[in-house]
PDB file of C-alpha atoms in Angstrom:
ATOM      1  CA  UNK A   1      73.120   7.892  20.214  1.00  0.00           C
ATOM      2  CA  UNK A   2      72.770   9.327  16.244  1.00  0.00           C
ATOM      3  CA  UNK A   3      73.699  12.819  16.762  1.00  0.00           C
ATOM      4  CA  UNK A   4      76.341  15.076  16.004  1.00  0.00           C
ATOM      5  CA  UNK A   5      77.869  11.916  12.951  1.00  0.00           C
ATOM      6  CA  UNK A   6      75.810  14.162  10.045  1.00  0.00           C
ATOM      7  CA  UNK A   7      73.414  11.785   8.746  1.00  0.00           C
ATOM      8  CA  UNK A   8      70.410  14.690   9.432  1.00  0.00           C
ATOM      9  CA  UNK A   9      71.495  16.697   5.813  1.00  0.00           C
ATOM     10  CA  UNK A  10      72.151  13.493   4.216  1.00  0.00           C
ATOM     11  CA  UNK A  11      69.155  11.973   5.242  1.00  0.00           C
ATOM     12  CA  UNK A  12      67.654  15.644   4.030  1.00  0.00           C
ATOM     13  CA  UNK A  13      68.962  16.097   0.748  1.00  0.00           C
ATOM     14  CA  UNK A  14      67.969  11.912  -0.419  1.00  0.00           C
ATOM     15  CA  UNK A  15      64.361  13.067   0.838  1.00  0.00           C
ATOM     16  CA  UNK A  16      64.134  16.893  -0.863  1.00  0.00           C
ATOM     17  CA  UNK A  17      63.689  14.921  -4.098  1.00  0.00           C
ATOM     18  CA  UNK A  18      61.967  12.502  -3.464  1.00  0.00           C
ATOM     19  CA  UNK A  19      59.461  15.088  -2.414  1.00  0.00           C
ATOM     20  CA  UNK A  20      59.572  17.035  -5.486  1.00  0.00           C
ATOM     21  CA  UNK A  21      58.880  13.642  -7.618  1.00  0.00           C
ATOM     22  CA  UNK A  22      55.973  13.561  -6.140  1.00  0.00           C
ATOM     23  CA  UNK A  23      54.464  16.449  -4.916  1.00  0.00           C
ATOM     24  CA  UNK A  24      54.545  20.210  -7.419  1.00  0.00           C
ATOM     25  CA  UNK A  25      55.815  22.276  -4.642  1.00  0.00           C
ATOM     26  CA  UNK A  26      57.817  25.639  -5.158  1.00  0.00           C
ATOM     27  CA  UNK A  27      59.025  25.823  -1.826  1.00  0.00           C
ATOM     28  CA  UNK A  28      59.605  24.262   1.386  1.00  0.00           C
ATOM     29  CA  UNK A  29      58.430  25.748   4.429  1.00  0.00           C
ATOM     30  CA  UNK A  30      59.483  24.492   8.931  1.00  0.00           C
ATOM     31  CA  UNK A  31      58.361  25.855  11.751  1.00  0.00           C
ATOM     32  CA  UNK A  32      61.246  25.577  13.643  1.00  0.00           C
ATOM     33  CA  UNK A  33      62.387  25.998  18.075  1.00  0.00           C
ATOM     34  CA  UNK A  34      64.020  29.194  18.162  1.00  0.00           C
ATOM     35  CA  UNK A  35      66.071  27.878  21.525  1.00  0.00           C
ATOM     36  CA  UNK A  36      67.039  24.328  19.177  1.00  0.00           C
ATOM     37  CA  UNK A  37      69.977  26.006  17.715  1.00  0.00           C
ATOM     38  CA  UNK A  38      71.039  23.197  15.783  1.00  0.00           C
ATOM     39  CA  UNK A  39      68.315  22.514  14.165  1.00  0.00           C
ATOM     40  CA  UNK A  40      67.950  26.189  12.805  1.00  0.00           C
ATOM     41  CA  UNK A  41      71.342  26.410  11.818  1.00  0.00           C
ATOM     42  CA  UNK A  42      71.113  22.694   9.770  1.00  0.00           C
ATOM     43  CA  UNK A  43      68.044  24.071   8.064  1.00  0.00           C
ATOM     44  CA  UNK A  44      70.051  27.260   7.357  1.00  0.00           C
ATOM     45  CA  UNK A  45      73.119  25.154   5.825  1.00  0.00           C
ATOM     46  CA  UNK A  46      70.295  23.315   3.778  1.00  0.00           C
ATOM     47  CA  UNK A  47      69.165  25.984   1.984  1.00  0.00           C
ATOM     48  CA  UNK A  48      66.113  27.178   4.515  1.00  0.00           C
ATOM     49  CA  UNK A  49      66.132  31.241   5.704  1.00  0.00           C
ATOM     50  CA  UNK A  50      63.578  32.241   8.084  1.00  0.00           C
ATOM     51  CA  UNK A  51      60.746  34.107   6.827  1.00  0.00           C
ATOM     52  CA  UNK A  52      58.162  34.325  10.544  1.00  0.00           C
ATOM     53  CA  UNK A  53      59.318  34.758  14.428  1.00  0.00           C
ATOM     54  CA  UNK A  54      56.017  33.395  16.076  1.00  0.00           C
ATOM     55  CA  UNK A  55      57.552  35.071  18.974  1.00  0.00           C
ATOM     56  CA  UNK A  56      56.634  34.085  22.972  1.00  0.00           C
ATOM     57  CA  UNK A  57      54.951  30.205  20.591  1.00  0.00           C
ATOM     58  CA  UNK A  58      55.764  28.258  23.397  1.00  0.00           C
ATOM     59  CA  UNK A  59      57.023  27.406  27.066  1.00  0.00           C
ATOM     60  CA  UNK A  60      59.919  25.176  27.674  1.00  0.00           C
ATOM     61  CA  UNK A  61      61.138  25.347  31.742  1.00  0.00           C
ATOM     62  CA  UNK A  62      59.290  28.435  31.975  1.00  0.00           C
ATOM     63  CA  UNK A  63      60.130  30.465  29.284  1.00  0.00           C
ATOM     64  CA  UNK A  64      58.423  31.929  26.491  1.00  0.00           C
ATOM     65  CA  UNK A  65      60.680  30.617  23.446  1.00  0.00           C
ATOM     66  CA  UNK A  66      59.973  31.775  19.641  1.00  0.00           C
ATOM     67  CA  UNK A  67      58.701  29.367  17.149  1.00  0.00           C
ATOM     68  CA  UNK A  68      60.193  30.530  13.935  1.00  0.00           C
ATOM     69  CA  UNK A  69      59.097  29.832  10.420  1.00  0.00           C
ATOM     70  CA  UNK A  70      61.108  28.761   8.190  1.00  0.00           C
ATOM     71  CA  UNK A  71      61.349  28.526   3.820  1.00  0.00           C
ATOM     72  CA  UNK A  72      63.670  26.998   1.509  1.00  0.00           C
ATOM     73  CA  UNK A  73      62.384  28.049  -2.647  1.00  0.00           C
ATOM     74  CA  UNK A  74      62.726  25.236  -4.795  1.00  0.00           C
ATOM     75  CA  UNK A  75      63.702  25.866  -8.323  1.00  0.00           C
ATOM     76  CA  UNK A  76      62.925  24.584 -11.332  1.00  0.00           C
ATOM     77  CA  UNK A  77      59.257  23.859 -10.507  1.00  0.00           C
ATOM     78  CA  UNK A  78      56.825  25.843 -13.035  1.00  0.00           C
ATOM     79  CA  UNK A  79      54.014  26.945 -11.865  1.00  0.00           C
ATOM     80  CA  UNK A  80      54.630  24.898  -8.938  1.00  0.00           C
ATOM     81  CA  UNK A  81      52.742  25.438  -5.201  1.00  0.00           C
TER      82      UNK A  81
END
């Protein structure tokens, strides 16, 4: 089991610079299901912030779950997408 070992933050921190080298991006965007609080908190620590909430996006175990769109601005890429 690799949970709670700090691997995800390290992986994202290594991956984002590589992604920026390959693609001329000014922002990153992702979606996380509202019941996944661990992932939501991880993305917040990585600099993502909530930009949209799609209420009742899906159902998990009979309960409606929101989809949360999160965005992270990337600095230093003038004119990028």
